[in-house]
Amino acid sequence: MKNLYLIGNWKQHGSQAAIEAFADQWSSEQHPRLRIAIAPPFPYLQALGEALANCDLAAQDCSVHVQGAHTGEVSADMLVDLGCQYVLVGHSERRQYHGETDELIAQKVAAAQAAGVTPVLCVGEQQAAREAEKQDDVVRAQLRSALATSQPNLLIAYEPVWAIGTGLTATPDQANQMHAMIRQEVESLLGAAQATPILYGGSVNAENADALFACPHVDGALVGGASLEAASFMAIAQSASNNLSH
Ligand code: PEP
């Protein structure tokens, strides 16, 4: 029986007041096989952890370094101190706007695993690659590089870049086919196809979540915009719970 994972990525959004408003509407009643986490900006990890019951904490990034003269960096050990269970690694916005390379991302995966926080490795193709039908090649190359020194303890989020924050979503068939390919690749790289949850991300909302969760290879969702309000995030959680109850 599979579990489903739902991770909210708040990006650079949030405030103390927003956390309080979110907590007021939060329902801690979750399906026992649904794992929910939220990734707020670093300064709000602790407050969010204290405010929400039955919700794991995720960070949006971590340093490859354990400690040292790296101004502005946050290590994976520090995330563990704050109670984080997960850390996003290689989000397309980090790749695109912060120049993160596949090599750096591989080091971040390893740093997170060494510290005991589970990396959520984000992969996905740009629109031009999808139009040229090169999406499998792009994602395969990202996986091979990022998982070169990885242990089998991670989650993967397939996030087609053209679907992030655009309102465009991969069709359930497109998501399922890509997830099946990712699963095969994870098996050949780590021997851990079944143990590795593969989440879909890209404009997931309460309207499209049901069809995505119904896909056999989709083990959950990484949600940006729709995770900012408790009501819309909980509606997606409800759809995941319904799927698990069928
Ligand atoms: C994301 O930031 O990972 C994401 C999927 O964003 P959105 O749901 O807003 O497309």
GROMACS .gro file of C-alpha atoms and ligand atoms in nm:
model
  256
    1MET     CA    1   0.000   0.000   0.000
    2LYS     CA    2   0.152   0.329  -0.100
    3ASN     CA    3   0.186   0.647   0.101
    4LEU     CA    4   0.124   0.987  -0.053
    5TYR     CA    5   0.341   1.292   0.015
    6LEU     CA    6   0.231   1.652  -0.005
    7ILE     CA    7   0.493   1.922   0.030
    8GLY     CA    8   0.414   2.291   0.019
    9ASN     CA    9   0.687   2.524  -0.110
   10TRP     CA   10   0.627   2.877   0.015
   11LYS     CA   11   0.929   3.014  -0.176
   12GLN     CA   12   1.000   3.371  -0.059
   13HIS     CA   13   0.653   3.422   0.086
   14GLY     CA   14   0.528   3.430   0.442
   15SER     CA   15   0.534   3.633   0.760
   16GLN     CA   16   0.459   3.575   1.125
   17ALA     CA   17   0.104   3.697   1.061
   18ALA     CA   18   0.063   3.463   0.763
   19ILE     CA   19   0.173   3.167   0.974
   20GLU     CA   20  -0.082   3.255   1.242
   21ALA     CA   21  -0.359   3.287   0.983
   22PHE     CA   22  -0.255   2.956   0.825
   23ALA     CA   23  -0.250   2.784   1.165
   24ASP     CA   24  -0.599   2.913   1.248
   25GLN     CA   25  -0.740   2.725   0.950
   26TRP     CA   26  -0.514   2.422   0.972
   27SER     CA   27  -0.670   2.084   1.040
   28SER     CA   28  -0.429   1.834   1.192
   29GLU     CA   29  -0.655   1.540   1.100
   30GLN     CA   30  -0.474   1.361   0.818
   31HIS     CA   31  -0.501   1.022   0.659
   32PRO     CA   32  -0.241   0.799   0.831
   33ARG     CA   33  -0.069   0.727   0.497
   34LEU     CA   34  -0.054   1.091   0.393
   35ARG     CA   35   0.267   1.274   0.486
   36ILE     CA   36   0.240   1.652   0.475
   37ALA     CA   37   0.528   1.897   0.497
   38ILE     CA   38   0.571   2.270   0.437
   39ALA     CA   39   0.888   2.446   0.326
   40PRO     CA   40   0.873   2.808   0.446
   41PRO     CA   41   1.166   3.048   0.418
   42PHE     CA   42   1.442   2.961   0.668
   43PRO     CA   43   1.350   3.226   0.931
   44TYR     CA   44   1.001   3.078   0.972
   45LEU     CA   45   1.089   2.710   1.011
   46GLN     CA   46   1.073   2.715   1.386
   47ALA     CA   47   0.754   2.922   1.412
   48LEU     CA   48   0.578   2.704   1.156
   49GLY     CA   49   0.690   2.387   1.332
   50GLU     CA   50   0.544   2.517   1.658
   51ALA     CA   51   0.222   2.641   1.499
   52LEU     CA   52   0.114   2.332   1.301
   53ALA     CA   53   0.048   1.989   1.445
   54ASN     CA   54   0.085   1.687   1.219
   55CYS     CA   55   0.289   1.869   0.958
   56ASP     CA   56   0.655   1.799   0.886
   57LEU     CA   57   0.906   2.072   0.813
   58ALA     CA   58   1.103   2.107   0.492
   59ALA     CA   59   1.369   2.360   0.402
   60GLN     CA   60   1.401   2.508   0.054
   61ASP     CA   61   1.777   2.462   0.019
   62CYS     CA   62   2.092   2.373   0.208
   63SER     CA   63   2.464   2.435   0.184
   64VAL     CA   64   2.709   2.172   0.065
   65HIS     CA   65   2.933   2.276   0.357
   66VAL     CA   66   2.907   2.150   0.712
   67GLN     CA   67   3.028   2.483   0.854
   68GLY     CA   68   3.279   2.758   0.789
   69ALA     CA   69   3.323   3.099   0.630
   70HIS     CA   70   3.022   3.079   0.397
   71THR     CA   71   2.817   3.390   0.466
   72GLY     CA   72   2.446   3.340   0.414
   73GLU     CA   73   2.462   2.962   0.395
   74VAL     CA   74   2.261   2.720   0.609
   75SER     CA   75   2.393   2.369   0.665
   76ALA     CA   76   2.192   2.049   0.661
   77ASP     CA   77   2.293   1.989   1.026
   78MET     CA   78   2.133   2.323   1.119
   79LEU     CA   79   1.815   2.209   0.948
   80VAL     CA   80   1.816   1.892   1.156
   81ASP     CA   81   1.857   2.109   1.470
   82LEU     CA   82   1.543   2.296   1.366
   83GLY     CA   83   1.347   1.973   1.323
   84CYS     CA   84   1.343   1.958   0.943
   85GLN     CA   85   1.265   1.619   0.793
   86TYR     CA   86   1.315   1.726   0.432
   87VAL     CA   87   1.511   1.972   0.223
   88LEU     CA   88   1.437   2.068  -0.139
   89VAL     CA   89   1.745   2.032  -0.356
   90GLY     CA   90   1.785   2.154  -0.712
   91HIS     CA   91   1.455   2.339  -0.744
   92SER     CA   92   1.439   2.486  -1.096
   93GLU     CA   93   1.442   2.839  -0.950
   94ARG     CA   94   1.776   2.758  -0.781
   95ARG     CA   95   1.907   2.610  -1.104
   96GLN     CA   96   1.782   2.902  -1.316
   97TYR     CA   97   1.840   3.208  -1.096
   98HIS     CA   98   2.124   3.094  -0.870
   99GLY     CA   99   2.331   2.903  -1.123
  100GLU     CA  100   2.308   2.569  -0.946
  101THR     CA  101   2.473   2.298  -1.151
  102ASP     CA  102   2.406   1.925  -1.149
  103GLU     CA  103   2.742   1.877  -0.973
  104LEU     CA  104   2.650   2.119  -0.694
  105ILE     CA  105   2.310   1.955  -0.661
  106ALA     CA  106   2.476   1.613  -0.624
  107GLN     CA  107   2.685   1.756  -0.339
  108LYS     CA  108   2.373   1.897  -0.173
  109VAL     CA  109   2.196   1.561  -0.196
  110ALA     CA  110   2.497   1.398  -0.028
  111ALA     CA  111   2.525   1.673   0.237
  112ALA     CA  112   2.159   1.638   0.330
  113GLN     CA  113   2.179   1.261   0.354
  114ALA     CA  114   2.497   1.278   0.564
  115ALA     CA  115   2.319   1.508   0.810
  116GLY     CA  116   2.007   1.292   0.827
  117VAL     CA  117   1.759   1.518   0.648
  118THR     CA  118   1.584   1.366   0.347
  119PRO     CA  119   1.654   1.546   0.019
  120VAL     CA  120   1.367   1.611  -0.220
  121LEU     CA  121   1.554   1.621  -0.549
  122CYS     CA  122   1.375   1.839  -0.806
  123VAL     CA  123   1.417   1.760  -1.174
  124GLY     CA  124   1.233   1.875  -1.485
  125GLU     CA  125   1.268   1.999  -1.839
  126GLN     CA  126   1.223   2.344  -1.989
  127GLN     CA  127   0.946   2.408  -2.239
  128ALA     CA  128   1.185   2.397  -2.539
  129ALA     CA  129   1.300   2.049  -2.441
  130ARG     CA  130   0.939   1.929  -2.412
  131GLU     CA  131   0.857   2.076  -2.752
  132ALA     CA  132   1.159   1.897  -2.901
  133GLU     CA  133   1.050   1.574  -2.723
  134LYS     CA  134   1.379   1.571  -2.534
  135GLN     CA  135   1.223   1.570  -2.187
  136ASP     CA  136   1.332   1.214  -2.104
  137ASP     CA  137   1.693   1.287  -2.202
  138VAL     CA  138   1.703   1.602  -1.990
  139VAL     CA  139   1.555   1.441  -1.681
  140ARG     CA  140   1.765   1.125  -1.717
  141ALA     CA  141   2.083   1.336  -1.734
  142GLN     CA  142   1.976   1.537  -1.426
  143LEU     CA  143   1.913   1.216  -1.232
  144ARG     CA  144   2.238   1.048  -1.335
  145SER     CA  145   2.438   1.345  -1.225
  146ALA     CA  146   2.250   1.430  -0.904
  147LEU     CA  147   2.235   1.070  -0.785
  148ALA     CA  148   2.595   0.980  -0.868
  149THR     CA  149   2.693   0.972  -0.500
  150SER     CA  150   2.345   0.944  -0.347
  151GLN     CA  151   2.219   0.693  -0.094
  152PRO     CA  152   1.876   0.541  -0.160
  153ASN     CA  153   1.717   0.772   0.099
  154LEU     CA  154   1.542   1.051  -0.092
  155LEU     CA  155   1.227   1.176  -0.260
  156ILE     CA  156   1.217   1.299  -0.617
  157ALA     CA  157   0.993   1.576  -0.747
  158TYR     CA  158   0.931   1.588  -1.120
  159GLU     CA  159   0.858   1.952  -1.195
  160PRO     CA  160   0.838   2.045  -1.563
  161VAL     CA  161   0.968   2.402  -1.561
  162TRP     CA  162   0.696   2.516  -1.803
  163ALA     CA  163   0.434   2.415  -1.546
  164ILE     CA  164   0.576   2.594  -1.240
  165GLY     CA  165   0.374   2.897  -1.143
  166THR     CA  166   0.226   2.921  -1.494
  167GLY     CA  167  -0.113   2.761  -1.443
  168LEU     CA  168  -0.012   2.495  -1.698
  169THR     CA  169  -0.003   2.142  -1.564
  170ALA     CA  170   0.137   1.827  -1.719
  171THR     CA  171  -0.149   1.598  -1.813
  172PRO     CA  172  -0.183   1.296  -1.586
  173ASP     CA  173  -0.049   1.082  -1.873
  174GLN     CA  174   0.256   1.304  -1.921
  175ALA     CA  175   0.327   1.297  -1.547
  176ASN     CA  176   0.274   0.924  -1.516
  177GLN     CA  177   0.497   0.842  -1.814
  178MET     CA  178   0.778   1.060  -1.684
  179HIS     CA  179   0.745   0.915  -1.333
  180ALA     CA  180   0.766   0.562  -1.476
  181MET     CA  181   1.087   0.658  -1.656
  182ILE     CA  182   1.226   0.817  -1.337
  183ARG     CA  183   1.140   0.503  -1.140
  184GLN     CA  184   1.330   0.286  -1.388
  185GLU     CA  185   1.629   0.518  -1.370
  186VAL     CA  186   1.625   0.522  -0.988
  187GLU     CA  187   1.620   0.142  -0.996
  188SER     CA  188   1.923   0.123  -1.218
  189LEU     CA  189   2.114   0.396  -1.027
  190LEU     CA  190   2.022   0.312  -0.667
  191GLY     CA  191   1.827  -0.015  -0.677
  192ALA     CA  192   1.550   0.168  -0.492
  193ALA     CA  193   1.260   0.215  -0.732
  194GLN     CA  194   0.984   0.114  -0.493
  195ALA     CA  195   1.133   0.287  -0.189
  196THR     CA  196   1.164   0.625  -0.361
  197PRO     CA  197   0.851   0.840  -0.365
  198ILE     CA  198   0.816   1.042  -0.685
  199LEU     CA  199   0.610   1.360  -0.650
  200TYR     CA  200   0.469   1.575  -0.927
  201GLY     CA  201   0.498   1.955  -0.913
  202GLY     CA  202   0.373   2.229  -1.143
  203SER     CA  203   0.053   2.427  -1.080
  204VAL     CA  204  -0.110   2.153  -0.873
  205ASN     CA  205  -0.440   2.274  -0.726
  206ALA     CA  206  -0.763   2.139  -0.585
  207GLU     CA  207  -0.909   2.098  -0.935
  208ASN     CA  208  -0.632   1.890  -1.094
  209ALA     CA  209  -0.503   1.702  -0.788
  210ASP     CA  210  -0.748   1.408  -0.803
  211ALA     CA  211  -0.644   1.305  -1.154
  212LEU     CA  212  -0.274   1.335  -1.071
  213PHE     CA  213  -0.299   1.134  -0.747
  214ALA     CA  214  -0.487   0.864  -0.936
  215CYS     CA  215  -0.179   0.796  -1.154
  216PRO     CA  216  -0.005   0.476  -1.043
  217HIS     CA  217   0.343   0.630  -1.053
  218VAL     CA  218   0.252   0.958  -0.881
  219ASP     CA  219   0.328   0.941  -0.508
  220GLY     CA  220   0.227   1.292  -0.417
  221ALA     CA  221   0.275   1.656  -0.504
  222LEU     CA  222   0.509   1.947  -0.451
  223VAL     CA  223   0.286   2.253  -0.442
  224GLY     CA  224   0.389   2.617  -0.470
  225GLY     CA  225   0.115   2.879  -0.508
  226ALA     CA  226  -0.170   2.664  -0.379
  227SER     CA  227   0.018   2.591  -0.055
  228LEU     CA  228   0.016   2.952   0.061
  229GLU     CA  229  -0.343   2.944   0.183
  230ALA     CA  230  -0.445   2.673   0.428
  231ALA     CA  231  -0.782   2.628   0.255
  232SER     CA  232  -0.638   2.549  -0.088
  233PHE     CA  233  -0.357   2.335   0.055
  234MET     CA  234  -0.602   2.137   0.269
  235ALA     CA  235  -0.828   2.085  -0.032
  236ILE     CA  236  -0.534   1.914  -0.207
  237ALA     CA  237  -0.467   1.714   0.110
  238GLN     CA  238  -0.831   1.607   0.108
  239SER     CA  239  -0.798   1.487  -0.249
  240ALA     CA  240  -0.489   1.284  -0.149
  241SER     CA  241  -0.676   1.135   0.146
  242ASN     CA  242  -0.970   1.040  -0.078
  243ASN     CA  243  -0.730   0.870  -0.314
  244LEU     CA  244  -0.572   0.671  -0.028
  245SER     CA  245  -0.915   0.566   0.100
  246HIS     CA  246  -1.026   0.412  -0.234
  247PEP     C1  247   0.705   2.483  -0.703
  247PEP     O1  248   0.744   2.591  -0.667
  247PEP     O2  249   0.774   2.384  -0.681
  247PEP     C2  250   0.576   2.474  -0.773
  247PEP     C3  251   0.539   2.360  -0.821
  247PEP     O3  252   0.503   2.591  -0.784
  247PEP     P1  253   0.351   2.603  -0.839
  247PEP     O4  254   0.270   2.496  -0.770
  247PEP     O5  255   0.310   2.739  -0.801
  247PEP     O6  256   0.357   2.579  -0.986
   0.00000   0.00000   0.00000
